[in-house]
C-alpha cells in the first residue's frame, strides 16, 4: 500500500502528452495538472516533434497507434536530436505494444495500457521523475566539480592575506552555490589581531577586530535555519587562518556540503602561502578522494573496491614494465572506474534480487555515465577512454562499444582484470567471496575471451609475490586510501 501520494513542485516538471484523440490528451492533462505538473497537449505527431525540438520537456506521454505516423516513428525522430527525454507509450491493448527490441533501441522507459484509471500511469511518471531528479543532481554536481577544478589555479594565485583579492574567491563561491550573502575573513600579517574583510550581501556587519572564533559565534543563528555553510580555515598545523561563510537560498544537500569542504580547504591552502603546484595537486587529489567516497557511499558491500582495483592495477602495470605516467593513469582510472554508478538509481544498484533486462541495461550504462562526469574536468580527460572501456571483453561482446582485442585501451585491459579479481575475492550481498584459487581459475578460463590472456598470466604470477601486509591493508579502507593518496 502506498504511504504517500507524490505531488510535484509546481511547474518543476513538464509533460507533453500526444494522442490523435483530443479527449485522451485533455483527460491526461486534467489528471496530472492538479498534481503539480505542467502539462501541454498535442494531437498532431509532427507538431509534437517540433515542440520537443524547440521546447523543454521532461516526459513525453504518447499514443502508439496514431495517424499519419505511429508512436514508435515519432520516438525514432525525436531520438535523433534528444536523448534525455523520458518517454512512456500508451496503448489500447498489450498486443499492440511494439517489440521489446524496439523499446530498448529507442530508450522508451515504459508503456501503459489505456483504461479509465490513471494510477498505474501516475506510478510510471513518478518513476521517471525520480530518475530525472537523480540525473539533475548528477549534472549539477558534475558542473560544480568542473567549475571547482577549473578555478583551482585562480584560487592558488592568491599567496597571503595581504595580497589576497577575495572578491574573485567569493565570485567563485557564488557560482558554485546560490548564495544570498557571504564573507571571507583572513588574518592580516601587517595588522595584528585584525581581520581583512571581504563580503557580499547585507547580512554581515563590520568584522574588523574580531577573531575567527568570535566570527563563528556571529553566524550560529544563521546555522539554525539550515541555510548556512561556514568553516574555520586552518593551516596544516591546525592554526586558524580565517573564516569562510556563505548563506544559501536553499538548505545545502550532501553534494553541496562536500563541495564546500573541498573549496574551503583550497582557500585555506592559498592563505597558508604554500607552493602553487603543490596545492593544485592537493586539491586535485581531494576531488578524487571526494569522488571515491561518493562511489563507496552508494554500497557498503563494495566499499574500498575502487581502492583495491587501483592497487592491483598499478601492481600489474609495474609488472608489465610500464612507465610512471602510464601507472599514474591506471591508478587514477582504477580509483574512478565506477564513478558512473552514482547515476544508477539505488533501487537497481542495491537490489537483492535478479535484475530485469531493462535494469541490467541501466547498470551497463555506468561506463558512459562515468565518461560524462569525468570529461567535464580537464585533469580527468585523459582517463575517459580508459573508464569507458573497462567492461569491454578481449574476445568481443563487451560494452559499451563492442571493442575487440588490441582495440581496447591497454589500461582498460589491466583494470578489467583487477576489477574482476577483486569482485570475485570480495564478499557481496548476493554471494560469499571466492578463494584465490577459485578466482584464478575463473581468470584462466576466460583468457582471450573476457581478458587479455598474456596479462592474466602476469597477474596470476604476481599476486602470490605481493607483500602480505599490503594485501591485508586493502581490507582496511581508510588506511589503504592514505597509502594510495599519500596524504
Tab-separated table of C-alpha atoms in Angstrom:
chain	number	residue	atom	x	y	z
A	1	UNK	CA	0.000	0.000	0.000
A	2	UNK	CA	1.304	3.462	-0.902
A	3	UNK	CA	2.097	5.536	2.158
A	4	UNK	CA	2.032	8.867	0.430
A	5	UNK	CA	0.907	10.188	-2.914
A	6	UNK	CA	3.606	12.060	-4.780
A	7	UNK	CA	2.997	15.700	-5.588
A	8	UNK	CA	5.399	17.566	-7.860
A	9	UNK	CA	6.659	21.047	-7.076
A	10	UNK	CA	4.548	23.492	-9.049
A	11	UNK	CA	5.711	23.571	-12.701
A	12	UNK	CA	9.052	21.926	-11.843
A	13	UNK	CA	8.452	19.111	-14.326
A	14	UNK	CA	6.965	19.445	-17.790
A	15	UNK	CA	4.968	16.794	-19.630
A	16	UNK	CA	3.858	16.741	-23.253
A	17	UNK	CA	1.007	14.342	-23.998
A	18	UNK	CA	0.457	13.318	-27.625
A	19	UNK	CA	-2.596	11.463	-28.938
A	20	UNK	CA	-4.699	11.941	-32.059
A	21	UNK	CA	-7.715	11.650	-29.748
A	22	UNK	CA	-8.245	15.106	-28.146
A	23	UNK	CA	-10.383	13.601	-25.383
A	24	UNK	CA	-7.471	11.432	-24.219
A	25	UNK	CA	-4.938	14.297	-24.150
A	26	UNK	CA	-7.350	16.575	-22.309
A	27	UNK	CA	-8.145	13.823	-19.798
A	28	UNK	CA	-4.449	13.226	-19.084
A	29	UNK	CA	-3.886	16.964	-18.718
A	30	UNK	CA	-6.755	17.310	-16.251
A	31	UNK	CA	-5.405	14.364	-14.229
A	32	UNK	CA	-1.744	15.388	-13.935
A	33	UNK	CA	-2.000	19.172	-13.809
A	34	UNK	CA	-3.545	19.227	-10.288
A	35	UNK	CA	-0.599	17.092	-9.136
A	36	UNK	CA	1.765	19.989	-9.856
A	37	UNK	CA	2.994	19.057	-13.328
A	38	UNK	CA	2.996	21.442	-16.266
A	39	UNK	CA	1.130	19.508	-18.951
A	40	UNK	CA	0.878	20.543	-22.604
A	41	UNK	CA	-1.243	18.663	-25.124
A	42	UNK	CA	-0.729	17.940	-28.814
A	43	UNK	CA	-2.797	15.931	-31.301
A	44	UNK	CA	-0.512	16.161	-34.345
A	45	UNK	CA	2.603	13.919	-34.232
A	46	UNK	CA	4.676	16.199	-36.464
A	47	UNK	CA	3.746	19.275	-34.437
A	48	UNK	CA	4.710	17.398	-31.252
A	49	UNK	CA	8.156	16.602	-32.672
A	50	UNK	CA	8.755	20.290	-33.364
A	51	UNK	CA	7.511	21.326	-29.914
A	52	UNK	CA	10.023	18.970	-28.328
A	53	UNK	CA	12.773	20.232	-30.632
A	54	UNK	CA	12.320	23.848	-29.526
A	55	UNK	CA	10.789	23.331	-26.073
A	56	UNK	CA	11.969	21.987	-22.749
A	57	UNK	CA	10.042	18.871	-21.762
A	58	UNK	CA	10.954	16.189	-19.230
A	59	UNK	CA	8.432	13.471	-20.143
A	60	UNK	CA	6.503	12.554	-23.282
A	61	UNK	CA	3.290	10.507	-22.977
A	62	UNK	CA	2.247	9.388	-26.450
A	63	UNK	CA	-0.189	7.019	-28.071
A	64	UNK	CA	1.272	4.162	-30.101
A	65	UNK	CA	-1.349	3.916	-32.857
A	66	UNK	CA	-1.811	7.338	-34.480
A	67	UNK	CA	-2.089	8.885	-37.893
A	68	UNK	CA	-0.267	9.890	-40.026
A	69	UNK	CA	2.639	8.185	-38.158
A	70	UNK	CA	2.731	5.825	-35.186
A	71	UNK	CA	4.302	6.449	-31.790
A	72	UNK	CA	7.494	4.471	-32.426
A	73	UNK	CA	8.147	6.545	-35.562
A	74	UNK	CA	7.664	9.724	-33.531
A	75	UNK	CA	10.181	8.497	-30.942
A	76	UNK	CA	12.661	7.486	-33.639
A	77	UNK	CA	12.677	11.048	-34.994
A	78	UNK	CA	12.918	12.585	-31.513
A	79	UNK	CA	15.920	10.416	-30.587
A	80	UNK	CA	17.915	11.948	-33.459
A	81	UNK	CA	18.126	15.219	-31.521
A	82	UNK	CA	17.040	14.479	-27.927
A	83	UNK	CA	18.456	11.581	-25.887
A	84	UNK	CA	17.351	12.834	-22.468
A	85	UNK	CA	13.569	12.904	-22.856
A	86	UNK	CA	11.738	10.247	-20.805
A	87	UNK	CA	9.073	8.526	-22.896
A	88	UNK	CA	6.045	6.395	-21.969
A	89	UNK	CA	3.962	4.708	-24.688
A	90	UNK	CA	0.183	4.500	-24.293
A	91	UNK	CA	-1.573	1.557	-25.927
A	92	UNK	CA	-5.146	0.404	-26.262
A	93	UNK	CA	-4.102	-3.212	-25.671
A	94	UNK	CA	-0.923	-5.079	-24.696
A	95	UNK	CA	-0.914	-6.860	-28.058
A	96	UNK	CA	-0.357	-3.508	-29.746
A	97	UNK	CA	2.894	-2.804	-27.873
A	98	UNK	CA	5.957	-2.675	-30.183
A	99	UNK	CA	8.620	-5.405	-29.826
A	100	UNK	CA	10.934	-5.259	-26.798
A	101	UNK	CA	13.933	-4.724	-29.077
A	102	UNK	CA	12.257	-1.575	-30.438
A	103	UNK	CA	11.521	-0.272	-26.934
A	104	UNK	CA	15.158	-0.815	-25.952
A	105	UNK	CA	16.596	0.647	-29.142
A	106	UNK	CA	14.530	3.818	-28.758
A	107	UNK	CA	15.189	4.042	-25.000
A	108	UNK	CA	11.491	4.085	-24.091
A	109	UNK	CA	11.007	3.980	-20.321
A	110	UNK	CA	7.730	2.051	-20.256
A	111	UNK	CA	4.253	1.558	-21.649
A	112	UNK	CA	0.753	1.906	-20.222
A	113	UNK	CA	-2.395	0.107	-21.279
A	114	UNK	CA	-5.160	2.682	-21.515
A	115	UNK	CA	-8.034	2.423	-19.053
A	116	UNK	CA	-10.387	4.667	-17.133
A	117	UNK	CA	-7.878	4.696	-14.242
A	118	UNK	CA	-4.535	6.514	-14.375
A	119	UNK	CA	-2.939	5.316	-11.131
A	120	UNK	CA	-0.538	2.946	-12.947
A	121	UNK	CA	0.425	5.707	-15.371
A	122	UNK	CA	0.954	8.000	-12.393
A	123	UNK	CA	3.398	5.464	-10.903
A	124	UNK	CA	5.312	5.293	-14.200
A	125	UNK	CA	5.555	9.091	-14.277
A	126	UNK	CA	6.756	9.154	-10.649
A	127	UNK	CA	9.460	6.601	-11.522
A	128	UNK	CA	10.600	8.841	-14.372
A	129	UNK	CA	10.641	11.858	-12.051
A	130	UNK	CA	12.941	10.045	-9.609
A	131	UNK	CA	15.374	9.314	-12.427
A	132	UNK	CA	15.111	12.895	-13.683
A	133	UNK	CA	15.866	14.244	-10.193
A	134	UNK	CA	18.834	11.906	-9.902
A	135	UNK	CA	20.255	12.958	-13.275
A	136	UNK	CA	19.696	16.647	-12.481
A	137	UNK	CA	21.655	16.196	-9.255
A	138	UNK	CA	24.464	14.393	-11.064
A	139	UNK	CA	24.633	17.061	-13.775
A	140	UNK	CA	24.625	19.874	-11.206
A	141	UNK	CA	27.382	18.167	-9.225
A	142	UNK	CA	29.309	17.446	-12.416
A	143	UNK	CA	29.091	21.115	-13.420
A	144	UNK	CA	30.137	22.286	-9.949
A	145	UNK	CA	33.092	19.887	-9.852
A	146	UNK	CA	34.220	21.116	-13.250
A	147	UNK	CA	33.984	24.751	-12.138
A	148	UNK	CA	35.852	23.978	-8.930
A	149	UNK	CA	38.622	22.104	-10.725
A	150	UNK	CA	38.959	24.869	-13.314
A	151	UNK	CA	39.003	27.504	-10.551
A	152	UNK	CA	41.911	25.917	-8.651
A	153	UNK	CA	44.629	27.924	-10.467
A	154	UNK	CA	42.686	31.129	-9.779
A	155	UNK	CA	42.376	30.275	-6.092
A	156	UNK	CA	46.043	29.385	-5.786
A	157	UNK	CA	47.179	32.621	-7.406
A	158	UNK	CA	46.485	34.240	-4.002
A	159	UNK	CA	49.501	33.963	-1.693
A	160	UNK	CA	48.843	35.824	1.586
A	161	UNK	CA	46.028	37.608	3.369
A	162	UNK	CA	47.551	40.986	2.498
A	163	UNK	CA	47.887	40.230	-1.192
A	164	UNK	CA	44.632	38.299	-1.323
A	165	UNK	CA	41.929	39.596	-3.605
A	166	UNK	CA	38.942	37.888	-2.091
A	167	UNK	CA	36.172	39.126	-4.413
A	168	UNK	CA	37.206	36.573	-7.110
A	169	UNK	CA	37.043	33.809	-4.492
A	170	UNK	CA	33.581	34.907	-3.396
A	171	UNK	CA	32.591	35.176	-7.045
A	172	UNK	CA	33.586	31.540	-7.491
A	173	UNK	CA	31.571	30.642	-4.387
A	174	UNK	CA	28.506	32.434	-5.762
A	175	UNK	CA	28.859	30.422	-8.980
A	176	UNK	CA	29.055	27.109	-7.142
A	177	UNK	CA	26.275	27.813	-4.633
A	178	UNK	CA	23.272	30.122	-4.943
A	179	UNK	CA	24.251	32.489	-2.129
A	180	UNK	CA	22.392	35.489	-0.755
A	181	UNK	CA	25.365	36.678	1.298
A	182	UNK	CA	28.774	35.593	2.482
A	183	UNK	CA	32.203	36.649	3.647
A	184	UNK	CA	35.821	35.604	3.682
A	185	UNK	CA	37.823	36.853	6.659
A	186	UNK	CA	41.554	36.232	6.941
A	187	UNK	CA	44.324	37.179	9.350
A	188	UNK	CA	46.405	40.120	8.167
A	189	UNK	CA	50.170	39.844	8.504
A	190	UNK	CA	50.610	43.614	8.786
A	191	UNK	CA	47.742	44.429	11.142
A	192	UNK	CA	47.930	42.100	14.185
A	193	UNK	CA	44.658	40.703	15.559
A	194	UNK	CA	42.620	42.299	12.808
A	195	UNK	CA	40.701	40.609	10.038
A	196	UNK	CA	40.793	41.533	6.384
A	197	UNK	CA	37.125	41.656	5.426
A	198	UNK	CA	35.597	40.756	2.056
A	199	UNK	CA	31.849	40.267	1.900
A	200	UNK	CA	28.751	40.461	-0.275
A	201	UNK	CA	25.102	40.809	0.678
A	202	UNK	CA	23.605	42.810	3.560
A	203	UNK	CA	23.834	40.098	6.188
A	204	UNK	CA	27.225	40.860	7.671
A	205	UNK	CA	28.305	43.871	9.694
A	206	UNK	CA	31.877	45.150	10.132
A	207	UNK	CA	34.182	42.277	11.001
A	208	UNK	CA	37.404	44.169	11.745
A	209	UNK	CA	38.971	43.306	15.085
A	210	UNK	CA	37.132	40.033	15.572
A	211	UNK	CA	38.922	36.722	15.861
A	212	UNK	CA	37.817	33.731	13.761
A	213	UNK	CA	36.347	32.122	16.891
A	214	UNK	CA	34.234	35.229	17.579
A	215	UNK	CA	33.037	35.249	13.987
A	216	UNK	CA	31.767	31.714	14.326
A	217	UNK	CA	29.538	32.867	17.172
A	218	UNK	CA	28.073	35.568	14.929
A	219	UNK	CA	26.724	33.062	12.457
A	220	UNK	CA	25.294	30.469	14.859
A	221	UNK	CA	21.840	31.969	14.390
A	222	UNK	CA	22.161	31.529	10.638
A	223	UNK	CA	23.056	27.874	11.112
A	224	UNK	CA	19.811	27.247	12.995
A	225	UNK	CA	17.908	27.992	9.793
A	226	UNK	CA	19.881	25.286	7.986
A	227	UNK	CA	20.813	27.767	5.247
A	228	UNK	CA	24.388	28.461	6.306
A	229	UNK	CA	27.666	26.841	5.335
A	230	UNK	CA	30.686	28.017	7.284
A	231	UNK	CA	34.118	26.791	8.185
A	232	UNK	CA	37.175	27.816	10.137
A	233	UNK	CA	40.070	27.918	7.681
A	234	UNK	CA	43.112	26.201	9.133
A	235	UNK	CA	46.675	25.604	8.023
A	236	UNK	CA	48.319	22.193	8.086
A	237	UNK	CA	49.253	22.673	11.747
A	238	UNK	CA	45.638	23.308	12.714
A	239	UNK	CA	46.103	27.046	13.264
A	240	UNK	CA	43.180	29.315	12.346
A	241	UNK	CA	43.941	31.484	9.327
A	242	UNK	CA	40.440	32.771	8.589
A	243	UNK	CA	36.722	32.141	8.274
A	244	UNK	CA	34.596	31.463	5.213
A	245	UNK	CA	30.787	31.633	5.489
A	246	UNK	CA	28.003	31.516	2.908
A	247	UNK	CA	24.241	31.871	3.302
A	248	UNK	CA	22.301	29.898	0.707
A	249	UNK	CA	18.743	30.222	-0.575
A	250	UNK	CA	18.040	26.524	-0.008
A	251	UNK	CA	19.253	24.044	2.577
A	252	UNK	CA	22.545	22.618	1.275
A	253	UNK	CA	22.469	18.971	0.274
A	254	UNK	CA	25.171	16.332	0.628
A	255	UNK	CA	26.870	17.217	-2.663
A	256	UNK	CA	26.908	20.949	-1.882
A	257	UNK	CA	28.420	20.359	1.556
A	258	UNK	CA	31.123	18.123	0.112
A	259	UNK	CA	31.976	20.781	-2.473
A	260	UNK	CA	32.102	23.426	0.239
A	261	UNK	CA	34.561	21.345	2.275
A	262	UNK	CA	36.838	20.945	-0.742
A	263	UNK	CA	36.526	24.615	-1.703
A	264	UNK	CA	37.255	25.734	1.854
A	265	UNK	CA	40.392	23.628	2.030
A	266	UNK	CA	41.637	25.222	-1.170
A	267	UNK	CA	41.076	28.715	0.241
A	268	UNK	CA	42.889	27.789	3.456
A	269	UNK	CA	45.818	26.392	1.498
A	270	UNK	CA	46.070	29.580	-0.546
A	271	UNK	CA	46.123	31.665	2.634
A	272	UNK	CA	48.846	29.423	4.030
A	273	UNK	CA	51.135	30.519	1.180
A	274	UNK	CA	52.284	27.073	0.044
A	275	UNK	CA	53.697	26.486	-3.427
A	276	UNK	CA	51.123	26.775	-6.217
A	277	UNK	CA	51.754	23.433	-7.904
A	278	UNK	CA	51.801	21.505	-4.614
A	279	UNK	CA	48.420	22.893	-3.597
A	280	UNK	CA	46.914	22.342	-7.054
A	281	UNK	CA	47.886	18.689	-6.747
A	282	UNK	CA	46.431	18.541	-3.222
A	283	UNK	CA	43.151	19.971	-4.456
A	284	UNK	CA	43.196	17.585	-7.399
A	285	UNK	CA	43.612	14.593	-5.082
A	286	UNK	CA	40.870	15.844	-2.787
A	287	UNK	CA	38.479	15.921	-5.711
A	288	UNK	CA	39.475	12.332	-6.468
A	289	UNK	CA	39.018	11.443	-2.804
A	290	UNK	CA	35.572	13.049	-2.770
A	291	UNK	CA	34.534	11.169	-5.900
A	292	UNK	CA	35.900	7.920	-4.463
A	293	UNK	CA	33.916	8.399	-1.252
A	294	UNK	CA	30.794	9.200	-3.264
A	295	UNK	CA	31.029	5.836	-5.006
A	296	UNK	CA	31.804	3.993	-1.752
A	297	UNK	CA	28.843	5.640	-0.015
A	298	UNK	CA	26.431	4.082	-2.516
A	299	UNK	CA	27.028	0.481	-1.412
A	300	UNK	CA	28.577	-0.819	1.816
A	301	UNK	CA	29.349	-4.151	0.148
A	302	UNK	CA	31.640	-2.548	-2.435
A	303	UNK	CA	33.272	-0.068	-0.053
A	304	UNK	CA	37.005	0.056	-0.747
A	305	UNK	CA	36.579	-1.773	-4.064
A	306	UNK	CA	37.925	1.099	-6.170
A	307	UNK	CA	40.977	1.443	-3.902
A	308	UNK	CA	41.801	-2.227	-4.295
A	309	UNK	CA	41.248	-2.185	-8.049
A	310	UNK	CA	43.675	0.744	-8.304
A	311	UNK	CA	46.209	-1.129	-6.170
A	312	UNK	CA	46.071	-4.370	-8.173
A	313	UNK	CA	46.035	-2.487	-11.483
A	314	UNK	CA	49.159	-0.486	-10.615
A	315	UNK	CA	50.957	-3.640	-9.468
A	316	UNK	CA	50.120	-5.311	-12.779
A	317	UNK	CA	51.201	-2.257	-14.779
A	318	UNK	CA	54.549	-2.206	-12.953
A	319	UNK	CA	54.986	-5.945	-13.558
A	320	UNK	CA	54.365	-5.305	-17.261
A	321	UNK	CA	57.200	-2.761	-17.229
A	322	UNK	CA	55.053	0.307	-17.821
A	323	UNK	CA	56.410	3.812	-17.261
A	324	UNK	CA	55.403	6.041	-14.345
A	325	UNK	CA	52.906	8.173	-16.297
A	326	UNK	CA	51.167	5.043	-17.540
A	327	UNK	CA	50.942	3.715	-13.981
A	328	UNK	CA	49.530	7.034	-12.747
A	329	UNK	CA	46.785	6.869	-15.390
A	330	UNK	CA	45.996	3.294	-14.397
A	331	UNK	CA	45.823	4.257	-10.720
A	332	UNK	CA	43.515	7.214	-11.327
A	333	UNK	CA	41.270	5.276	-13.707
A	334	UNK	CA	41.153	2.399	-11.212
A	335	UNK	CA	40.019	4.734	-8.440
A	336	UNK	CA	37.302	6.296	-10.593
A	337	UNK	CA	36.308	3.409	-12.872
A	338	UNK	CA	32.886	3.036	-11.196
A	339	UNK	CA	32.119	6.756	-10.775
A	340	UNK	CA	29.279	6.339	-13.290
A	341	UNK	CA	27.388	4.196	-10.763
A	342	UNK	CA	26.497	7.445	-8.999
A	343	UNK	CA	23.974	7.879	-11.823
A	344	UNK	CA	22.419	4.428	-11.325
A	345	UNK	CA	19.299	4.528	-9.094
A	346	UNK	CA	19.742	2.829	-5.712
A	347	UNK	CA	16.768	0.551	-6.268
A	348	UNK	CA	18.689	-1.023	-9.152
A	349	UNK	CA	22.259	-0.821	-7.865
A	350	UNK	CA	21.413	-2.187	-4.409
A	351	UNK	CA	18.759	-4.699	-5.457
A	352	UNK	CA	18.951	-8.051	-3.662
A	353	UNK	CA	17.051	-9.841	-6.422
A	354	UNK	CA	17.674	-10.840	-10.003
A	355	UNK	CA	17.654	-7.721	-12.180
A	356	UNK	CA	15.399	-7.396	-15.208
A	357	UNK	CA	16.911	-6.944	-18.660
A	358	UNK	CA	15.921	-3.277	-18.578
A	359	UNK	CA	17.651	-2.790	-15.208
A	360	UNK	CA	20.769	-4.563	-16.474
A	361	UNK	CA	20.795	-2.141	-19.403
A	362	UNK	CA	20.840	0.752	-16.910
A	363	UNK	CA	23.754	-0.830	-14.997
A	364	UNK	CA	25.654	-1.323	-18.249
A	365	UNK	CA	25.446	2.383	-18.951
A	366	UNK	CA	27.638	3.265	-15.952
A	367	UNK	CA	30.852	3.494	-18.049
A	368	UNK	CA	29.128	6.092	-20.240
A	369	UNK	CA	27.796	7.965	-17.205
A	370	UNK	CA	31.348	7.955	-15.826
A	371	UNK	CA	32.655	9.446	-19.070
A	372	UNK	CA	30.125	12.270	-18.856
A	373	UNK	CA	31.199	13.135	-15.309
A	374	UNK	CA	34.956	12.873	-15.867
A	375	UNK	CA	35.092	14.563	-19.276
A	376	UNK	CA	33.844	17.804	-17.708
A	377	UNK	CA	37.067	18.100	-15.669
A	378	UNK	CA	40.223	18.906	-17.616
A	379	UNK	CA	42.535	16.903	-15.351
A	380	UNK	CA	40.490	13.719	-15.856
A	381	UNK	CA	40.023	13.779	-19.624
A	382	UNK	CA	42.973	11.517	-20.367
A	383	UNK	CA	41.382	8.667	-18.395
A	384	UNK	CA	37.940	8.985	-20.023
A	385	UNK	CA	38.648	6.339	-22.737
A	386	UNK	CA	40.054	4.009	-20.049
A	387	UNK	CA	36.965	4.276	-17.841
A	388	UNK	CA	34.666	3.930	-20.845
A	389	UNK	CA	36.256	0.641	-21.944
A	390	UNK	CA	36.829	-1.206	-18.665
A	391	UNK	CA	33.881	-3.554	-19.363
A	392	UNK	CA	34.902	-4.413	-22.923
A	393	UNK	CA	35.766	-8.091	-23.496
A	394	UNK	CA	39.007	-9.155	-25.172
A	395	UNK	CA	37.173	-11.605	-27.432
A	396	UNK	CA	34.295	-9.217	-28.137
A	397	UNK	CA	30.780	-8.891	-26.781
A	398	UNK	CA	31.584	-6.338	-24.083
A	399	UNK	CA	30.071	-2.885	-23.605
A	400	UNK	CA	29.520	-0.065	-24.409
A	401	UNK	CA	31.313	-0.155	-27.811
A	402	UNK	CA	31.922	-3.848	-28.504
A	403	UNK	CA	35.686	-3.409	-28.896
A	404	UNK	CA	37.896	-6.452	-29.529
A	405	UNK	CA	41.474	-7.312	-28.553
A	406	UNK	CA	44.007	-4.548	-29.142
A	407	UNK	CA	41.194	-2.094	-29.876
A	408	UNK	CA	40.627	-1.956	-26.119
A	409	UNK	CA	42.998	0.517	-24.394
A	410	UNK	CA	45.824	-1.283	-22.626
A	411	UNK	CA	44.994	0.461	-19.350
A	412	UNK	CA	41.381	-0.743	-19.609
A	413	UNK	CA	42.524	-4.344	-20.093
A	414	UNK	CA	44.603	-4.058	-16.926
A	415	UNK	CA	41.730	-2.578	-14.905
A	416	UNK	CA	39.331	-5.230	-16.225
A	417	UNK	CA	41.476	-7.977	-14.674
A	418	UNK	CA	41.954	-6.115	-11.379
A	419	UNK	CA	38.231	-5.288	-11.225
A	420	UNK	CA	37.145	-8.885	-11.799
A	421	UNK	CA	39.704	-10.307	-9.365
A	422	UNK	CA	38.675	-8.001	-6.525
A	423	UNK	CA	34.971	-8.552	-7.206
A	424	UNK	CA	35.443	-12.324	-7.055
A	425	UNK	CA	37.561	-12.256	-3.881
A	426	UNK	CA	35.234	-9.851	-2.031
A	427	UNK	CA	32.001	-10.650	-0.192
A	428	UNK	CA	28.898	-9.283	-1.890
A	429	UNK	CA	25.298	-9.226	-0.705
A	430	UNK	CA	24.372	-11.998	-3.125
A	431	UNK	CA	27.358	-14.367	-2.591
A	432	UNK	CA	30.399	-15.179	-0.473
A	433	UNK	CA	33.892	-14.347	-1.664
A	434	UNK	CA	35.932	-16.821	-3.689
A	435	UNK	CA	39.313	-18.185	-2.675
A	436	UNK	CA	42.381	-17.113	-4.621
A	437	UNK	CA	42.431	-20.487	-6.390
A	438	UNK	CA	38.772	-20.180	-7.423
A	439	UNK	CA	39.253	-16.640	-8.721
A	440	UNK	CA	42.453	-17.650	-10.520
A	441	UNK	CA	40.586	-20.464	-12.280
A	442	UNK	CA	37.929	-18.021	-13.468
A	443	UNK	CA	40.607	-15.728	-14.878
A	444	UNK	CA	42.369	-18.623	-16.632
A	445	UNK	CA	39.111	-19.982	-18.054
A	446	UNK	CA	38.366	-16.565	-19.566
A	447	UNK	CA	41.786	-15.879	-21.093
A	448	UNK	CA	41.398	-14.291	-24.535
A	449	UNK	CA	37.615	-14.456	-24.040
A	450	UNK	CA	36.972	-11.772	-21.439
A	451	UNK	CA	40.555	-10.869	-20.526
A	452	UNK	CA	43.899	-10.310	-22.251
A	453	UNK	CA	45.471	-13.758	-21.829
A	454	UNK	CA	49.065	-12.541	-21.605
A	455	UNK	CA	48.126	-10.060	-18.879
A	456	UNK	CA	46.266	-12.757	-16.928
A	457	UNK	CA	49.435	-14.876	-16.849
A	458	UNK	CA	51.491	-11.961	-15.494
A	459	UNK	CA	48.800	-11.081	-12.939
A	460	UNK	CA	48.439	-14.602	-11.558
A	461	UNK	CA	52.208	-14.898	-11.246
A	462	UNK	CA	52.303	-11.516	-9.496
A	463	UNK	CA	49.614	-11.920	-6.814
A	464	UNK	CA	51.411	-14.549	-4.671
A	465	UNK	CA	54.500	-12.329	-4.616
A	466	UNK	CA	52.738	-9.263	-3.220
A	467	UNK	CA	53.625	-8.466	0.424
A	468	UNK	CA	51.022	-9.969	2.748
A	469	UNK	CA	50.886	-6.755	4.771
A	470	UNK	CA	49.929	-4.835	1.609
A	471	UNK	CA	47.099	-7.264	0.852
A	472	UNK	CA	45.921	-7.069	4.474
A	473	UNK	CA	45.947	-3.287	4.273
A	474	UNK	CA	43.498	-3.358	1.363
A	475	UNK	CA	40.856	-4.627	3.797
A	476	UNK	CA	41.289	-1.502	5.953
A	477	UNK	CA	39.817	1.021	3.573
A	478	UNK	CA	40.865	4.320	5.156
A	479	UNK	CA	44.456	3.247	5.888
A	480	UNK	CA	44.725	1.901	2.383
A	481	UNK	CA	43.371	5.165	0.964
A	482	UNK	CA	46.035	7.063	2.890
A	483	UNK	CA	48.695	4.856	1.322
A	484	UNK	CA	47.305	5.394	-2.172
A	485	UNK	CA	46.852	9.146	-1.849
A	486	UNK	CA	49.994	9.604	0.265
A	487	UNK	CA	48.062	12.037	2.485
